[in-house]
Each structure stands twice: as structure tokens, then as C-alpha cells.
PDB file of C-alpha atoms in Angstrom:
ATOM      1  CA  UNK A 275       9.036   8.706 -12.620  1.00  0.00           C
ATOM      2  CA  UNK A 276       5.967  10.499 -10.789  1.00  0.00           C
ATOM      3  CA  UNK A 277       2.812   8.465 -10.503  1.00  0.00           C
ATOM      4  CA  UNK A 278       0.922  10.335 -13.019  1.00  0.00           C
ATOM      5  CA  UNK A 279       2.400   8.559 -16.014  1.00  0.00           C
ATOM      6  CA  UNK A 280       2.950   5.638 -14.455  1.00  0.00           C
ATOM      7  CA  UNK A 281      -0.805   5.483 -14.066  1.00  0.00           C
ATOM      8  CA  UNK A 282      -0.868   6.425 -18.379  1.00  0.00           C
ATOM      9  CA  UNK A 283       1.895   4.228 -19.093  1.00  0.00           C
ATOM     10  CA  UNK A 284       0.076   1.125 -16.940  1.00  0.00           C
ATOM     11  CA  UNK A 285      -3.030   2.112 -19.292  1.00  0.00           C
ATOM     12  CA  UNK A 286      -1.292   2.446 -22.202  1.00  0.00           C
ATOM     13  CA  UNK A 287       0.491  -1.302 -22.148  1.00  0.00           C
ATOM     14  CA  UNK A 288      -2.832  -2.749 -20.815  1.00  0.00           C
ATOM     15  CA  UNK A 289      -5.023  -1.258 -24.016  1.00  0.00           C
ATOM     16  CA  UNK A 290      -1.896  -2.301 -26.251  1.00  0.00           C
ATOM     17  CA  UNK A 291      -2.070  -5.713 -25.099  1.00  0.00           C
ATOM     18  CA  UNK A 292      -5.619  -6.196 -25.484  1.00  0.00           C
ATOM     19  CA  UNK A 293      -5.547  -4.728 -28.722  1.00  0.00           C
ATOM     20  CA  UNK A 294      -2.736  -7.261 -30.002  1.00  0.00           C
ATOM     21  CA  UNK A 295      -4.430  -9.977 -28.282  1.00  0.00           C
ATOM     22  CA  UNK A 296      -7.872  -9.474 -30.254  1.00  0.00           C
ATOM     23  CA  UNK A 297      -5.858  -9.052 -33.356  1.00  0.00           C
ATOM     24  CA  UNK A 298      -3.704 -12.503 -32.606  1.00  0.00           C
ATOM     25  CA  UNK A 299      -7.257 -14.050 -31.773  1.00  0.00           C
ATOM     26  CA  UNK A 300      -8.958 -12.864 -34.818  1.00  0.00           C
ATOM     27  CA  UNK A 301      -5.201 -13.982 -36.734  1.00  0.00           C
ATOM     28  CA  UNK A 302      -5.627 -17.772 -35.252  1.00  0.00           C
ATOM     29  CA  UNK A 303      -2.690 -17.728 -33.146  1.00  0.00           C
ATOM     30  CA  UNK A 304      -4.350 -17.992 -29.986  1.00  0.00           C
ATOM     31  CA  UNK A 305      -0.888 -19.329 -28.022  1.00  0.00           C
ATOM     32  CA  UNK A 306       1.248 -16.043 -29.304  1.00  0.00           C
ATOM     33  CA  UNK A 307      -2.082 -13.981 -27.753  1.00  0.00           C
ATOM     34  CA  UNK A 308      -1.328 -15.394 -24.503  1.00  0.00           C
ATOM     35  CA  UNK A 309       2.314 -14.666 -25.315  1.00  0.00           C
ATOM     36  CA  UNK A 310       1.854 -11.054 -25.486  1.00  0.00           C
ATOM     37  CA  UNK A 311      -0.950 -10.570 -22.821  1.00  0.00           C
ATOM     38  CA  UNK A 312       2.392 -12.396 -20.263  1.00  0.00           C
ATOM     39  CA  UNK A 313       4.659 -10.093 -21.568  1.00  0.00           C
ATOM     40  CA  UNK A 314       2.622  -7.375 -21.305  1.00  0.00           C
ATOM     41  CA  UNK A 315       1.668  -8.528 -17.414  1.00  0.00           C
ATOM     42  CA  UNK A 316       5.111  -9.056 -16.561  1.00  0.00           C
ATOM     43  CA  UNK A 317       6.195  -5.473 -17.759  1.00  0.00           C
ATOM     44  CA  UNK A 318       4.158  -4.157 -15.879  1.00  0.00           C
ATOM     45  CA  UNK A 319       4.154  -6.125 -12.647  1.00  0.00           C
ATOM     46  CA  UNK A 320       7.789  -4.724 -12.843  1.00  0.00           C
ATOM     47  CA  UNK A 321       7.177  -0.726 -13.421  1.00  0.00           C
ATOM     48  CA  UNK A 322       4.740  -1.610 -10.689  1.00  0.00           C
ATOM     49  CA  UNK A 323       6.872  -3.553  -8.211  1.00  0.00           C
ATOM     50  CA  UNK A 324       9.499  -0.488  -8.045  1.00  0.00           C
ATOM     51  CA  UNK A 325       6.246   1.883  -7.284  1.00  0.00           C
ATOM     52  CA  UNK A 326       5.652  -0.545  -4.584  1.00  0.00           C
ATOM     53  CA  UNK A 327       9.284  -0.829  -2.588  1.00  0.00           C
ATOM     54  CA  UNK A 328       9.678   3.164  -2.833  1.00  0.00           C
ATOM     55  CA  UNK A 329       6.233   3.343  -0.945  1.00  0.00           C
ATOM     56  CA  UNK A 330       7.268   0.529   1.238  1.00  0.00           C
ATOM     57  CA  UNK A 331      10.715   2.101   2.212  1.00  0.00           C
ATOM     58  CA  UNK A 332       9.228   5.416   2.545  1.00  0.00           C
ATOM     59  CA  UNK A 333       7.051   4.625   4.931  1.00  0.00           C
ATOM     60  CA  UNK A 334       9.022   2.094   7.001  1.00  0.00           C
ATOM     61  CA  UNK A 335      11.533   5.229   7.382  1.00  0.00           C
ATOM     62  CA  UNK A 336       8.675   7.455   8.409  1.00  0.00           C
ATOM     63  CA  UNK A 337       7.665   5.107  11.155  1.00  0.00           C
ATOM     64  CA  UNK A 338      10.868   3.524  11.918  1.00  0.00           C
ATOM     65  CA  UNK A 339       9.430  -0.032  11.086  1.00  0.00           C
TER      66      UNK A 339
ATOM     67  CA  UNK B  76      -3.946  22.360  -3.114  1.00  0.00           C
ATOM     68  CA  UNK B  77      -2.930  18.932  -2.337  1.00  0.00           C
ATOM     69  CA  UNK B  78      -6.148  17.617  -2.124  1.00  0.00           C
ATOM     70  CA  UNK B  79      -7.205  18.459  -5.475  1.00  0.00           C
ATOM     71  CA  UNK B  80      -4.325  16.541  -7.413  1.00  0.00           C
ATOM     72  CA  UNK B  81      -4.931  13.753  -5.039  1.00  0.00           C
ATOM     73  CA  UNK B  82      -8.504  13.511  -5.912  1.00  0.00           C
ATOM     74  CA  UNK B  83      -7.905  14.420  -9.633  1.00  0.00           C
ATOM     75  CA  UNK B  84      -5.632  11.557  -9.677  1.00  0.00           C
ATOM     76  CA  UNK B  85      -8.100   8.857  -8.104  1.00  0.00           C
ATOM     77  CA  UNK B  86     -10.951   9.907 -10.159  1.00  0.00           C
ATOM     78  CA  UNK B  87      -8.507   9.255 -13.578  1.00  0.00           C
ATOM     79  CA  UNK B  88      -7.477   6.032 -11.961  1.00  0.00           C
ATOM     80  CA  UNK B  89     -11.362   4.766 -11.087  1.00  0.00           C
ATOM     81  CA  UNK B  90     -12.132   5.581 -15.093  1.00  0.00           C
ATOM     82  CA  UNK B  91      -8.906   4.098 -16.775  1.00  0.00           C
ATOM     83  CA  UNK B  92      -9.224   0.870 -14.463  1.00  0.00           C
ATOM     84  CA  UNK B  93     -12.833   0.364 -15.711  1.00  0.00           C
ATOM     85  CA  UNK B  94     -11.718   0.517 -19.239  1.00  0.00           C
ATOM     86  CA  UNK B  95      -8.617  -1.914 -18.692  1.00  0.00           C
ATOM     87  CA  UNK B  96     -11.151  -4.285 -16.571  1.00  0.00           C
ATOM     88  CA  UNK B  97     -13.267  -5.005 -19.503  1.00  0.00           C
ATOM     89  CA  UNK B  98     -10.622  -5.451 -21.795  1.00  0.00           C
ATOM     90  CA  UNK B  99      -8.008  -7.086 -20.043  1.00  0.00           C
ATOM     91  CA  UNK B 100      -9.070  -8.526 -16.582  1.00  0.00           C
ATOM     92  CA  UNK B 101      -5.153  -9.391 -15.406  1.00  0.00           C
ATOM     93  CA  UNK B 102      -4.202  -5.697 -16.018  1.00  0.00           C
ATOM     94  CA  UNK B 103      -7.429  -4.747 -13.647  1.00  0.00           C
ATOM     95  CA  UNK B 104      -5.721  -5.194 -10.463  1.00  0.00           C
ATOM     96  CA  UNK B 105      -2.557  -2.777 -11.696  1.00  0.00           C
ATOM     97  CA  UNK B 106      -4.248   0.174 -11.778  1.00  0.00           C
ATOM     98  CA  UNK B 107      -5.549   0.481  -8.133  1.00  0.00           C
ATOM     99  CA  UNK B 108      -2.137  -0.891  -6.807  1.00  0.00           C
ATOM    100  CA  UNK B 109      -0.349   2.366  -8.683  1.00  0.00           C
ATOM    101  CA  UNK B 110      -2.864   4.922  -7.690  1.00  0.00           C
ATOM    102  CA  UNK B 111      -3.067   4.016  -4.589  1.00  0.00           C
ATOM    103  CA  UNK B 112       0.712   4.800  -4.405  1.00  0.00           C
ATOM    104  CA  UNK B 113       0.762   7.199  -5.931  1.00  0.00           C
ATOM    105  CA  UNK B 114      -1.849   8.969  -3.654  1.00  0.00           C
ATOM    106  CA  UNK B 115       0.010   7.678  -0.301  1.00  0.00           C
ATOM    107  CA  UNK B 116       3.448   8.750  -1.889  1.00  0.00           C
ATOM    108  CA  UNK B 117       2.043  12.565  -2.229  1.00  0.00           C
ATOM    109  CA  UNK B 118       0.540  12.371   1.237  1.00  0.00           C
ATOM    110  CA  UNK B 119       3.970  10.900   2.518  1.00  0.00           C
ATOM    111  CA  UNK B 120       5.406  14.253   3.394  1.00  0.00           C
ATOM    112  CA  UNK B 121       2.541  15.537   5.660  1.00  0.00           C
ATOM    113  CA  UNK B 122       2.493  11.971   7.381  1.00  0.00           C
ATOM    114  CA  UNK B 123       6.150  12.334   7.959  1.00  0.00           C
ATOM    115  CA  UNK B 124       5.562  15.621   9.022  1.00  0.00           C
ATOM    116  CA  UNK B 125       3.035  14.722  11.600  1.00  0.00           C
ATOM    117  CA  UNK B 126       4.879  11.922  12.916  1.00  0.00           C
ATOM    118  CA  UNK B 127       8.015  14.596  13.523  1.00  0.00           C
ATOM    119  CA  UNK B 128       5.797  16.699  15.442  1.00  0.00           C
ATOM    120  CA  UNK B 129       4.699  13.983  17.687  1.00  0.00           C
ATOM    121  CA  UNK B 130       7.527  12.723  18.380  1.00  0.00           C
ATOM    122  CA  UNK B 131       9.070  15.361  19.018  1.00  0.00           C
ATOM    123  CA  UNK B 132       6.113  16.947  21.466  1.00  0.00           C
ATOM    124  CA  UNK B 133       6.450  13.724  23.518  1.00  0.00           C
ATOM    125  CA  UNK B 134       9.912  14.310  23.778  1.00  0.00           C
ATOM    126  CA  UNK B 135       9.170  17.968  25.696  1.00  0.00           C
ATOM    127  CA  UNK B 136       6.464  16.649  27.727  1.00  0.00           C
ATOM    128  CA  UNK B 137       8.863  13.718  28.897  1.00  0.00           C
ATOM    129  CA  UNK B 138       6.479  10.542  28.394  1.00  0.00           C
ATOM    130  CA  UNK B 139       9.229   7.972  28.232  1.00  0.00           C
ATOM    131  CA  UNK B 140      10.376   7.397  24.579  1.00  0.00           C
ATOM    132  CA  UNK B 141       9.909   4.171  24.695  1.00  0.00           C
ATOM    133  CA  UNK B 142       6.520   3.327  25.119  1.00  0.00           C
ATOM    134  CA  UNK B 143       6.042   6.014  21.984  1.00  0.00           C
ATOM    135  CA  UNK B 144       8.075   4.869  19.336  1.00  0.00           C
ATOM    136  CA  UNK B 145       6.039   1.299  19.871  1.00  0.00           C
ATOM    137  CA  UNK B 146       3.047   3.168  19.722  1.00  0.00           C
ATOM    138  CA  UNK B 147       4.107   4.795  16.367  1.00  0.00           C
ATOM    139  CA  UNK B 148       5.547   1.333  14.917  1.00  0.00           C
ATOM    140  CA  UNK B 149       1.756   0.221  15.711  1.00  0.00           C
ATOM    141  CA  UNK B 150       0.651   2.552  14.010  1.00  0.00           C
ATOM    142  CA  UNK B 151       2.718   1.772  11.056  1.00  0.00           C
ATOM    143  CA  UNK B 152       2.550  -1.613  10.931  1.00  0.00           C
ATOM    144  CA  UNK B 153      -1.874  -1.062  10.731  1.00  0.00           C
ATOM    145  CA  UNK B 154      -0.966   1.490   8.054  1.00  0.00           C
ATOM    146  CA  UNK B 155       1.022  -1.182   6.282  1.00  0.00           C
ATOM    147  CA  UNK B 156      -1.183  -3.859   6.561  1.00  0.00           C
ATOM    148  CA  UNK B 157      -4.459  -2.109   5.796  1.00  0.00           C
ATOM    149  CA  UNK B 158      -2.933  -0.737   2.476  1.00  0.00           C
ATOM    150  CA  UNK B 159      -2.216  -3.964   1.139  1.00  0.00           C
ATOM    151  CA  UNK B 160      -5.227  -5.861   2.676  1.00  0.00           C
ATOM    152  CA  UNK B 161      -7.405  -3.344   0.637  1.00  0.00           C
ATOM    153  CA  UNK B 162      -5.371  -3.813  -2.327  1.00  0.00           C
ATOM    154  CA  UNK B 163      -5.854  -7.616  -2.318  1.00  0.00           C
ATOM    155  CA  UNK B 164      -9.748  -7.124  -1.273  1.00  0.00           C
ATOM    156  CA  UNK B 165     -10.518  -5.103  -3.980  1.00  0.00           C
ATOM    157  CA  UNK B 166      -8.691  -7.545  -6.602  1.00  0.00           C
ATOM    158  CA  UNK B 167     -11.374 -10.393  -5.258  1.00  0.00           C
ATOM    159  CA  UNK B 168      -8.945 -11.837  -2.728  1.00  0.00           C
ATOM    160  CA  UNK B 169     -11.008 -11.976   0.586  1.00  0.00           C
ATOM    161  CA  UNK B 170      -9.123 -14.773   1.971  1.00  0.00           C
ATOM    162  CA  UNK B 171      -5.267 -13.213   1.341  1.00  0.00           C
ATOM    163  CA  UNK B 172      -6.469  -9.640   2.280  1.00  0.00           C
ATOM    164  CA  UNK B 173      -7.891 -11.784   5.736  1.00  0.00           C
ATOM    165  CA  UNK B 174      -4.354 -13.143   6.330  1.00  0.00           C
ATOM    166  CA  UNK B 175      -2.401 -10.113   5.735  1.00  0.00           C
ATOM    167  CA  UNK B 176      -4.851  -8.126   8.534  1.00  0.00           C
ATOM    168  CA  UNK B 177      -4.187 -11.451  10.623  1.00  0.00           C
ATOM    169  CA  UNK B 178      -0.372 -11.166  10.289  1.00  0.00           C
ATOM    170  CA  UNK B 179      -0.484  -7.150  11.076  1.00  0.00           C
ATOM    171  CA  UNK B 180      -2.468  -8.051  14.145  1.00  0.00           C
ATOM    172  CA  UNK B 181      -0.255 -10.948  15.117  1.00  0.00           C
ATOM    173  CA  UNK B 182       3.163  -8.045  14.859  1.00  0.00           C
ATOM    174  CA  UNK B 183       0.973  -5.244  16.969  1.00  0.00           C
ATOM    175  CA  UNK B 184       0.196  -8.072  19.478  1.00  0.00           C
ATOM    176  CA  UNK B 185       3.863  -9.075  19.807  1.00  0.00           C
ATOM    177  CA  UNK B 186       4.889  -5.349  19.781  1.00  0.00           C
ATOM    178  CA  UNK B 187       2.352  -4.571  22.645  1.00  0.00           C
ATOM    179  CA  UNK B 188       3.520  -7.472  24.671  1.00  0.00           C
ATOM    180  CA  UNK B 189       6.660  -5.264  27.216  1.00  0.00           C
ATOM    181  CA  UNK B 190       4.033  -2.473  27.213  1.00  0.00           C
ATOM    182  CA  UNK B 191       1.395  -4.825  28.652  1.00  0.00           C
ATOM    183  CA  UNK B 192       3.791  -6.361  31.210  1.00  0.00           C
ATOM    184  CA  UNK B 193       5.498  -2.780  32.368  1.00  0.00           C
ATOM    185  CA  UNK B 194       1.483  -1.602  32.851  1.00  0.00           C
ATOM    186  CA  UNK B 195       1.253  -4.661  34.909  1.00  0.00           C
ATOM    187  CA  UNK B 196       4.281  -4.371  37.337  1.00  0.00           C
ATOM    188  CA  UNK B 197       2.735  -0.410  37.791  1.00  0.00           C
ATOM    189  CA  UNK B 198      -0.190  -1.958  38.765  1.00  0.00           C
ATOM    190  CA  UNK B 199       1.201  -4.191  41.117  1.00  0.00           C
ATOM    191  CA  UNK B 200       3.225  -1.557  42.405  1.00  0.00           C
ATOM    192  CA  UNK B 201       0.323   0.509  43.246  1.00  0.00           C
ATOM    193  CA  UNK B 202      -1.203  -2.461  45.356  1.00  0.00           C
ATOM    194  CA  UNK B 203       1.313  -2.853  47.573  1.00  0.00           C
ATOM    195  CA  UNK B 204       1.068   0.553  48.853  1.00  0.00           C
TER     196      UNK B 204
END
């Protein structure tokens, strides 16, 4: 997928997260908060990850790395 | 142009990781790490481009291969390291961003090293006439 959305979709989990973690807060269940703010790390750690080797790979080809 | 989605797309990033920084502070470093890709990945092309040209130029002029594509590696190697050093910097992490410049410099030492010895026997050449 381009960048562009990436960059929206990144945004979009991260204000999700912290939305659901306020409400889990304000709920009581602190430990399910820091449930979903992992989850919500780890899904994007991966979108970001494959961002990461494509720029990596890309540019070892350019130089010949 | 180019230049205008590049910057259009840095600007966005800059506000929407401010937002996601007060909010949630683990998400902070994500957003720098994708723009930033996403920047290099559109100016990918014209680097590739340039580094065609070069290479290509030193081929005509007949410098010895050799002593270019080490001087491109360099090159990419600094490129490399300086990305992700930033990247690590601007998430707070002086010391790792310190030891990922230290390992790039460590690879453009060891990748310098024939260059450094063939300028050497030159040298010495040149003496003994």
C-alpha cells in the first residue's frame, strides 16, 4: 500500500487505541487497557516493519550493499 | 512536482504525530519511522537514477570500477546508517542512535581499508622513481 494511508491507517489505530484505553480506564479494567494499547502496538509495529524491509531492500539494490 | 507531495506529506506527518504523542506516547515513535519512508521511498527513483548516471560516467572516463563501487557502497552504508540513527534520536534514544553511527563508521572503515593500502603502494611506487 502507498505511504499515504499507511501514515492514516498508523493514526487511525493509534487514536483507536487511546480512545479504548481511556474508556477501559474510566471502565476499571486497567489490565485489558494495557491489553489493547499491546495489541494495538504490535499491529502496527508490523504494517510498519514491512514499510521498513521494502525501504531497506530498495536501497541496498540501489547501492549494491 | 515531487517536491510538493514530499513536503505535503511531512507536514501531515509532523501534525498527526503531535496528536498521537499526547495521547498515546508508544504510538509516537511510528509515525516518523513511516513518513520518513515514505518520503525516501518517493525519492528512491531519482537516487537510483543518479547513482546509474555515475556509474555509468565513470565507466566512460575509465577510473577503475573498483575503487567506485566502494565509494558508492560508502555512500550507502552513511545513507543507511544516518536514516536510522535519526529515527532512534528523535524517539529519545541518544545512546542507540550513537551506536548505530558507530557501527556505520566501523563498515566504511573496513570498506576503505584495500583503497587505503592500493593509495599506499602508488605512493611508494612514486618514491622509488
Amino acid at each position: 500500500m502507498t505511504g499515504v494511508d499507511l501514515i492514516f491507517r498508523v493514526a487511525a489505530i493509534g487514536i483507536l487505541v487511546a480512545v479504548l484505553n481511556m474508556l477501559l480506564c474510566r471502565a476499571g479494567r486497567d489490565d485489558q487497557a494495557m491489553m489493547t494499547t499491546i495489541a494495538g502496538l504490535i499491529v502496527v509495529l508490523l504494517m510498519v516493519i514491512r514499510e521498513i524491509s521494502n525501504l531497506f531492500t530498495t536501497i541496498q539494490e540501489i547501492f549494491g550493499l | 512536482m515531487e517536491i510538493v507531495r514530499i513536503a505535503g506529506v511531512g507536514l501531515i506527518g509532523a501534525v498527526i504525530s503531535i496528536l498521537i504523542r499526547r495521547a498515546r506516547p508508544e504510538f509516537s515513535m511510528m509515525v516518523p519511522v513511516v513518513i520518513s519512508f515514505t518520503i525516501m521511498a518517493a525519492a528512491a527513483p531519482y537516487l537510483r537514477e543518479v547513482v546509474g548516471e555515475l556509474s555509468s560516467l565513470w565507466g566512460s572516463v575509465g577510473i577503475n570500477g573498483a575503487y567506485m563501487t566502494v565509494i558508492v557502497k560508502i555512500i550507502g552504508v552513511s545513507y543507511l546508517a544516518s536514516i536510522s540513527a535519526e529515527l532512534c534520536r528523535d524517539a529519545g534514544e541518544k545512546a542507540i542512535a550513537a551506536k548505530i553511527e558507530l557501527g556505520g563508521k566501523l563498515m566504511i572503515l573496513a570498506m576503505s581499508v584495500p583503497l587505503i593500502t592500493r593509495m599506499l603502494d602508488l605512493v611508494r611506487e612514486i618514491m622509488r622513481i
